[in-house]
CSV table of C-alpha atoms in Angstrom, one decimal:
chain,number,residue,atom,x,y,z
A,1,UNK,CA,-17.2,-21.1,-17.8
A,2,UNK,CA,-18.3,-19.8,-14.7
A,3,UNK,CA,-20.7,-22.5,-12.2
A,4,UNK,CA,-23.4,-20.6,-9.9
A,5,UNK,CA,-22.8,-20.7,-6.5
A,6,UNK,CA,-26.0,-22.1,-5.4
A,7,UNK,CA,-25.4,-20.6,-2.0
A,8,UNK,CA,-24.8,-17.0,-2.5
A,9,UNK,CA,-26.3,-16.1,-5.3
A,10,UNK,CA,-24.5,-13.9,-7.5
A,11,UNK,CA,-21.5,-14.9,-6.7
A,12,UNK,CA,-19.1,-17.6,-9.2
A,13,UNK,CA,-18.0,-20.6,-7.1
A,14,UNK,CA,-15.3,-20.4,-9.7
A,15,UNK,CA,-14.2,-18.0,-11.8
A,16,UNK,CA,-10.3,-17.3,-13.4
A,17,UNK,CA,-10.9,-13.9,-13.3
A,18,UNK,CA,-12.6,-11.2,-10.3
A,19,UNK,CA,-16.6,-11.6,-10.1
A,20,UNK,CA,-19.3,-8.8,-10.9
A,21,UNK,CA,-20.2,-7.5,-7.5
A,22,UNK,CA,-24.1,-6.3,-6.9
A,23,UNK,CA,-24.7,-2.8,-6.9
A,24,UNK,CA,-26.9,-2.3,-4.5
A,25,UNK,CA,-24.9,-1.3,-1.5
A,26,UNK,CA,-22.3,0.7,-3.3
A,27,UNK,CA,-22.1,4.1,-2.0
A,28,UNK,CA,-19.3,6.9,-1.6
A,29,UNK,CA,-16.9,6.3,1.6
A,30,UNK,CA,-15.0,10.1,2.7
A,31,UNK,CA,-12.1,8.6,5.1
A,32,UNK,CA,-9.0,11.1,5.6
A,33,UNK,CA,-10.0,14.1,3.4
A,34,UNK,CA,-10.3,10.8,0.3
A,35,UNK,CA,-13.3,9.4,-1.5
A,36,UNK,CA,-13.6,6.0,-2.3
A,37,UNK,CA,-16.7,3.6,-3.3
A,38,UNK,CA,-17.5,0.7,-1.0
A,39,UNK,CA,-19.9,-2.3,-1.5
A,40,UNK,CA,-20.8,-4.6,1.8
A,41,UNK,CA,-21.7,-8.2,1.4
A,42,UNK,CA,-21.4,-10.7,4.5
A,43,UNK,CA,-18.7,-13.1,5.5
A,44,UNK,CA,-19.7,-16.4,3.9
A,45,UNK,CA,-21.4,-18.1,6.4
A,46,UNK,CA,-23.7,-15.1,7.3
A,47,UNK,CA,-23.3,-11.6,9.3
A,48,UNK,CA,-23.1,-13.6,12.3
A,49,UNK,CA,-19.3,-14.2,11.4
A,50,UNK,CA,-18.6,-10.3,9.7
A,51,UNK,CA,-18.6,-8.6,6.9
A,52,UNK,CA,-17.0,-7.6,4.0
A,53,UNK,CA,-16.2,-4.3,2.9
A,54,UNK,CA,-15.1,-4.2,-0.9
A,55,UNK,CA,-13.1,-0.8,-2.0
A,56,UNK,CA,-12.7,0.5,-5.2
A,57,UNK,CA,-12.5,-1.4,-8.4
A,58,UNK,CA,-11.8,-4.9,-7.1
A,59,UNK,CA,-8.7,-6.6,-9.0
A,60,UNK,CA,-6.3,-9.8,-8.5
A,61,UNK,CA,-3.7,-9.6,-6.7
A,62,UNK,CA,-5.8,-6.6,-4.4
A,63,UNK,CA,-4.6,-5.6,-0.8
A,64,UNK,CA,-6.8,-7.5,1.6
A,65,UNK,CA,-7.2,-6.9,5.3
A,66,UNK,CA,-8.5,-9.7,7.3
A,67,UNK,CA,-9.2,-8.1,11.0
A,68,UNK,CA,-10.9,-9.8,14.3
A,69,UNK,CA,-13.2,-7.0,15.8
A,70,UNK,CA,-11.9,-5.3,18.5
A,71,UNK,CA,-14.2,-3.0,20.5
A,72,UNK,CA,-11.3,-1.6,22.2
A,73,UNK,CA,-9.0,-0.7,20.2
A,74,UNK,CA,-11.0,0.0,16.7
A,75,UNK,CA,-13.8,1.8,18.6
A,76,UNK,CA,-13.1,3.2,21.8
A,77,UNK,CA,-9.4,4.2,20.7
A,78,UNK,CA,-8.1,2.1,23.4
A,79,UNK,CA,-3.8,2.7,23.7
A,80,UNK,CA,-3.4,-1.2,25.4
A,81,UNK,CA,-3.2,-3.0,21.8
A,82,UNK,CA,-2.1,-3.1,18.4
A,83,UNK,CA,-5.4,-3.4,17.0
A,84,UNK,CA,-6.8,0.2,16.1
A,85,UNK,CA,-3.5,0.9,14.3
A,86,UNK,CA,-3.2,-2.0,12.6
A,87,UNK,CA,-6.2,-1.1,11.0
A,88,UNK,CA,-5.7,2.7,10.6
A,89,UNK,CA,-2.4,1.5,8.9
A,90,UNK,CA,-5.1,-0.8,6.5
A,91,UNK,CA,-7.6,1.4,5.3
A,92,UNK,CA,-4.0,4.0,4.9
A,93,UNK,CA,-2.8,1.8,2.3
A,94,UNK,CA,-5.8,0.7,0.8
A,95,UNK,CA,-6.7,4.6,-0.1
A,96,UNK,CA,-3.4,5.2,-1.4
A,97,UNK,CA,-3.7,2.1,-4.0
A,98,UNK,CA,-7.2,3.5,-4.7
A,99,UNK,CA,-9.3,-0.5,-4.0
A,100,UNK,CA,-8.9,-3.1,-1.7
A,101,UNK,CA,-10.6,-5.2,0.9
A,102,UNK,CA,-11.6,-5.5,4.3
A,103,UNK,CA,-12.7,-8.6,5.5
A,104,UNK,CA,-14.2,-7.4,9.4
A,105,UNK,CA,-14.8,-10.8,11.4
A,106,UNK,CA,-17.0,-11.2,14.6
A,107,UNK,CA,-14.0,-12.6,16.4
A,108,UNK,CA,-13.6,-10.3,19.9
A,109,UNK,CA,-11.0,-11.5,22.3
A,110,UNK,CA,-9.6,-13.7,20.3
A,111,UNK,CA,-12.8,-15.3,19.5
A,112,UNK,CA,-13.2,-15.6,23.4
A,113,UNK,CA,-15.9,-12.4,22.9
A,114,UNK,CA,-15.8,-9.2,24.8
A,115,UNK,CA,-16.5,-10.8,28.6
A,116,UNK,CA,-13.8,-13.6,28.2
A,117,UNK,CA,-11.1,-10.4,26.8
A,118,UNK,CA,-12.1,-8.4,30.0
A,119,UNK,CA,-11.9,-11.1,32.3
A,120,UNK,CA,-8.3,-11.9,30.7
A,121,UNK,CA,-7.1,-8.4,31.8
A,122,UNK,CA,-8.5,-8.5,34.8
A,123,UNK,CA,-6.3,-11.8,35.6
A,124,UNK,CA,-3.8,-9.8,33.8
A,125,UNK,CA,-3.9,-6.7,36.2
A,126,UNK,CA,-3.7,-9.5,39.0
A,127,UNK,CA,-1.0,-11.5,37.8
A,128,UNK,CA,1.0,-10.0,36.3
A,129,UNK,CA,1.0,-12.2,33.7
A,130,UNK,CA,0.2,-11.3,30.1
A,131,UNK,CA,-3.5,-12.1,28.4
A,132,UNK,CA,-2.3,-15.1,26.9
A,133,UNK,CA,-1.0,-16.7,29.9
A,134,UNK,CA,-4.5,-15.4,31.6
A,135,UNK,CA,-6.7,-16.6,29.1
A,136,UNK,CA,-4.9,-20.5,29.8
A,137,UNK,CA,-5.2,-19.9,33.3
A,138,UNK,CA,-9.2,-18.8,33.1
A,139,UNK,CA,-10.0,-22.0,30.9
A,140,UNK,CA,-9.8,-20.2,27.6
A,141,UNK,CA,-8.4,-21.0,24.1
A,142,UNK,CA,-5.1,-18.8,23.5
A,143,UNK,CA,-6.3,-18.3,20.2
A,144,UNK,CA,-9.8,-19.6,18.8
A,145,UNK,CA,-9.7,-17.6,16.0
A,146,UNK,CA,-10.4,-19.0,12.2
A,147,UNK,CA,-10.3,-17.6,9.2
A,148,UNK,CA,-11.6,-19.9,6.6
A,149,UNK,CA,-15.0,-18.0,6.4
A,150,UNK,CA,-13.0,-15.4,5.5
A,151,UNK,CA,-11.1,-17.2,2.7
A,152,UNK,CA,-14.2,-18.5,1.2
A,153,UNK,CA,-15.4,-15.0,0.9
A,154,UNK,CA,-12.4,-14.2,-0.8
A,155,UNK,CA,-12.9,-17.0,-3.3
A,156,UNK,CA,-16.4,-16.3,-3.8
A,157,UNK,CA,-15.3,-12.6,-4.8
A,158,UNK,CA,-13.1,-14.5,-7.9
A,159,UNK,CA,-10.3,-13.5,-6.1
A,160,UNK,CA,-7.1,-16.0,-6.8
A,161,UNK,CA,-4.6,-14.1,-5.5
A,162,UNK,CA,-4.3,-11.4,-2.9
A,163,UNK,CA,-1.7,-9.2,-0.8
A,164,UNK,CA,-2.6,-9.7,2.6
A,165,UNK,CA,-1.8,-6.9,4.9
A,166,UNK,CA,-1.0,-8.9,8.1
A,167,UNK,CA,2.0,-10.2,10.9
A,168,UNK,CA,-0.1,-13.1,12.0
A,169,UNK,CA,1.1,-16.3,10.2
A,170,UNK,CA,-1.7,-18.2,11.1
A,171,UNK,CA,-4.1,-15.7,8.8
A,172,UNK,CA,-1.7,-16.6,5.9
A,173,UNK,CA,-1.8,-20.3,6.5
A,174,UNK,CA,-5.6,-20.5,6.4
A,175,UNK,CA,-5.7,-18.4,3.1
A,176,UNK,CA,-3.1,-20.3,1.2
A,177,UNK,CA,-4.7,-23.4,2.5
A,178,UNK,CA,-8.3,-22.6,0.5
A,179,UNK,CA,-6.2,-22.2,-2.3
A,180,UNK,CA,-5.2,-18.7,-3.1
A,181,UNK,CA,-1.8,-17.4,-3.3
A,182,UNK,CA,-0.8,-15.2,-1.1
A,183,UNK,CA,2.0,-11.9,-0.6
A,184,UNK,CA,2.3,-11.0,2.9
A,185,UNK,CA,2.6,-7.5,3.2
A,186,UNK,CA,4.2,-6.0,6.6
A,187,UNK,CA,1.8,-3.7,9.1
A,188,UNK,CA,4.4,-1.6,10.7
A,189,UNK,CA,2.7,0.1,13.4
A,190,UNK,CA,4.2,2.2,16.7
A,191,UNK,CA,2.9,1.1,20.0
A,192,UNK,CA,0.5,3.1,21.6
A,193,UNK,CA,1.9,2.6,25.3
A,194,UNK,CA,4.4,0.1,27.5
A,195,UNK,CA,1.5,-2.3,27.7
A,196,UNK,CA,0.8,-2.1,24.2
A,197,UNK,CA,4.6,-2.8,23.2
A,198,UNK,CA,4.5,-5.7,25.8
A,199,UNK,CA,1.5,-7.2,23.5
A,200,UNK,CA,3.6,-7.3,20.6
A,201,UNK,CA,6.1,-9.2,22.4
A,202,UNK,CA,3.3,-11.6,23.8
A,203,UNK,CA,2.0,-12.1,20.5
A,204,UNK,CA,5.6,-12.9,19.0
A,205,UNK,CA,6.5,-15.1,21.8
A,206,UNK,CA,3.0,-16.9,22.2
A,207,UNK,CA,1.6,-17.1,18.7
A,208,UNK,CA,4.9,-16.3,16.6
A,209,UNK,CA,4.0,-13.5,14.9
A,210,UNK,CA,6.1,-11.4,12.3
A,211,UNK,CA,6.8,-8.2,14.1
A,212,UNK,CA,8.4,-6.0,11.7
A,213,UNK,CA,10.9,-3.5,13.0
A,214,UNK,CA,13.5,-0.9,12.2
A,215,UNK,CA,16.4,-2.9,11.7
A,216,UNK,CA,15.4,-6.6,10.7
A,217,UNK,CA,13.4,-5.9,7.4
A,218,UNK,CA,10.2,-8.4,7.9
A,219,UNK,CA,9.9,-10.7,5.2
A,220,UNK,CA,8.7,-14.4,5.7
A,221,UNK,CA,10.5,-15.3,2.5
A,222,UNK,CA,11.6,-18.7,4.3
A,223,UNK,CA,7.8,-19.5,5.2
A,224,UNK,CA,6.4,-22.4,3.1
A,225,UNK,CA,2.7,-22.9,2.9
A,226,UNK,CA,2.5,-26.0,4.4
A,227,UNK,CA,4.3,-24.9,7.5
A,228,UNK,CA,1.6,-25.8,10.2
A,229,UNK,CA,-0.3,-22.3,11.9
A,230,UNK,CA,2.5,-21.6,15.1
A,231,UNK,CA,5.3,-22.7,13.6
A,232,UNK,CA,7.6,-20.4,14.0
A,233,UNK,CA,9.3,-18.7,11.1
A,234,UNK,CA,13.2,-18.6,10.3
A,235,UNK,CA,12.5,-14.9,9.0
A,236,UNK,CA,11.1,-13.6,12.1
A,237,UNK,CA,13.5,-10.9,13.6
A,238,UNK,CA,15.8,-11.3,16.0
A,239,UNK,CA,14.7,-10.9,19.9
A,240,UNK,CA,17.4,-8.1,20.2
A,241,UNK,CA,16.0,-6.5,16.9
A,242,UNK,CA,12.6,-6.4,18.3
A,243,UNK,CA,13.3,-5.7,21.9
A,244,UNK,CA,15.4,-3.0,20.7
A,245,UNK,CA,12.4,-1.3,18.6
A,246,UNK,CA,10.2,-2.0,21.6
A,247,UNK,CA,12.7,0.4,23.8
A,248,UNK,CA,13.2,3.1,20.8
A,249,UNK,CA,9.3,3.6,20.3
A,250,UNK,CA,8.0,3.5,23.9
A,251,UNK,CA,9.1,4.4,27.3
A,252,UNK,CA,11.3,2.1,29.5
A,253,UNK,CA,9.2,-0.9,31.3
A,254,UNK,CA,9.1,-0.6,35.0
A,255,UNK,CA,11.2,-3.7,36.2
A,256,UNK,CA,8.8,-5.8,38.3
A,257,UNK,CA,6.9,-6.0,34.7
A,258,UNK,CA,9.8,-6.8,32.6
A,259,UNK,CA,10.7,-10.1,35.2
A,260,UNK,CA,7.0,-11.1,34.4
A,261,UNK,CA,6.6,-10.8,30.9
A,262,UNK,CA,9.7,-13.4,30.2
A,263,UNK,CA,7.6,-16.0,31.6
């Protein structure tokens, strides 16, 4: 039997199999030459924390992207992050299995928002130092990101298991910890530029993410769901794996930055 969810209505609170989804925002979506439909429905919570973007004929077990907003890099085509490929590399993968999910969360600059992220590279730019250490040094969370809105929402769409396209561990945590099961899927992408590649390495070093590379085949099969968000992962590659990847996809760092981005 499936109980109402009282809350957003339409939607199971629980359900062993995927929920009907209203039809009402259903419409074609041309990406790449492809064709797909797409229905839209807010983050639980409400549109103030994102939006959901539901592809295809939704399924268990369905490729799910959970992805902050970045102005930068998904908008303006900015080469100084990860984040614009990372999805490109999504939405690639969700066309070729024909349905998936896109789970597009109000979260800029970590969740610092756009003026916080620009004041970080400014300190950057001054420092020498990369964002994380600049956001610590401005007064800012490393990381203030959540995503349990976007778990619920994932729920609420009778989804009990999902293949989440991702390298940060801490997105997997919070999604096996509302209770679905989760396969981490790999988001291979090429930097964009030496201060791109030097954000992969700040975002291994800082917040432990599973950088996959050419040589060291990433798979978190050693992971445990109760491992706590930052805990680093015995599957992670190796710093020579990765710093080798780093040097075969982007040009050499000048030296002054490479002394600053060990610390």
């Amino acid at each position: 039997m499936t109980i109402a969810n009282p809350m957003r209505p339409g939607f199971p609170a629980t359900s062993n199999t995927v929920a009907p989804l209203p039809d009402d925002t259903a419409h074609r979506f041309t990406r790449n030459g492809l064709e797909l439909r797409v229905r839209v429905m807010e983050v639980a919570g409400g549109a103030e924390y994102g939006h959901v973007l539901i592809f295809g004929e939704l399924t268990d077990n369905a490729l799910v992207r959970i992805h902050s907003r970045c102005l930068y890099g998904d908008a303006l085509g900015s080469q100084d992050c990860d984040c614009g490929p990372e999805l490109d590399k999504a939405m690639d993968m969700i066309q070729t299995a024909g349905s998936g999910v896109l789970v597009y969360l109000e979260q800029e600059g970590r969740g610092a928002g756009l003026v916080a992220k620009a004041r970080g590279y400014r300190e950057s730019e001054q420092s020498g130092t990369d964002t994380f250490t600049s956001y610590e040094t401005l007064g800012y969370p490393v990381d203030a990101r959540t995503y349990t809105h976007a778990a619920q929402s994932l729920l609420e769409l009778g989804l009990r298991s999902v293949q989440l396209l991702t390298n940060n561990p801490a997105k997997a945590d919070d999604i096996r910890t509302a209770g679905l099961t989760v396969t981490v899927l790999p988001l291979s992408t090429r930097p964009l530029s030496t201060r791109a590649a030097a954000y992969l390495e700040a975002k291994r070093h800082h917040r432990h993410h599973w950088i996959p590379t050419d040589t060291a085949p990433w798979a978190p099969t050693d992971w445990q769901p109760d491992t706590p968000p930052g805990t680093p992962t015995t599957a992670k590659p190796p710093r020579d794996n990765l710093r080798g990847w780093i040097t075969r996809h982007t040009p050499r760092l000048p030296h002054s930055w490479r002394q600053r981005s060990r610390h």
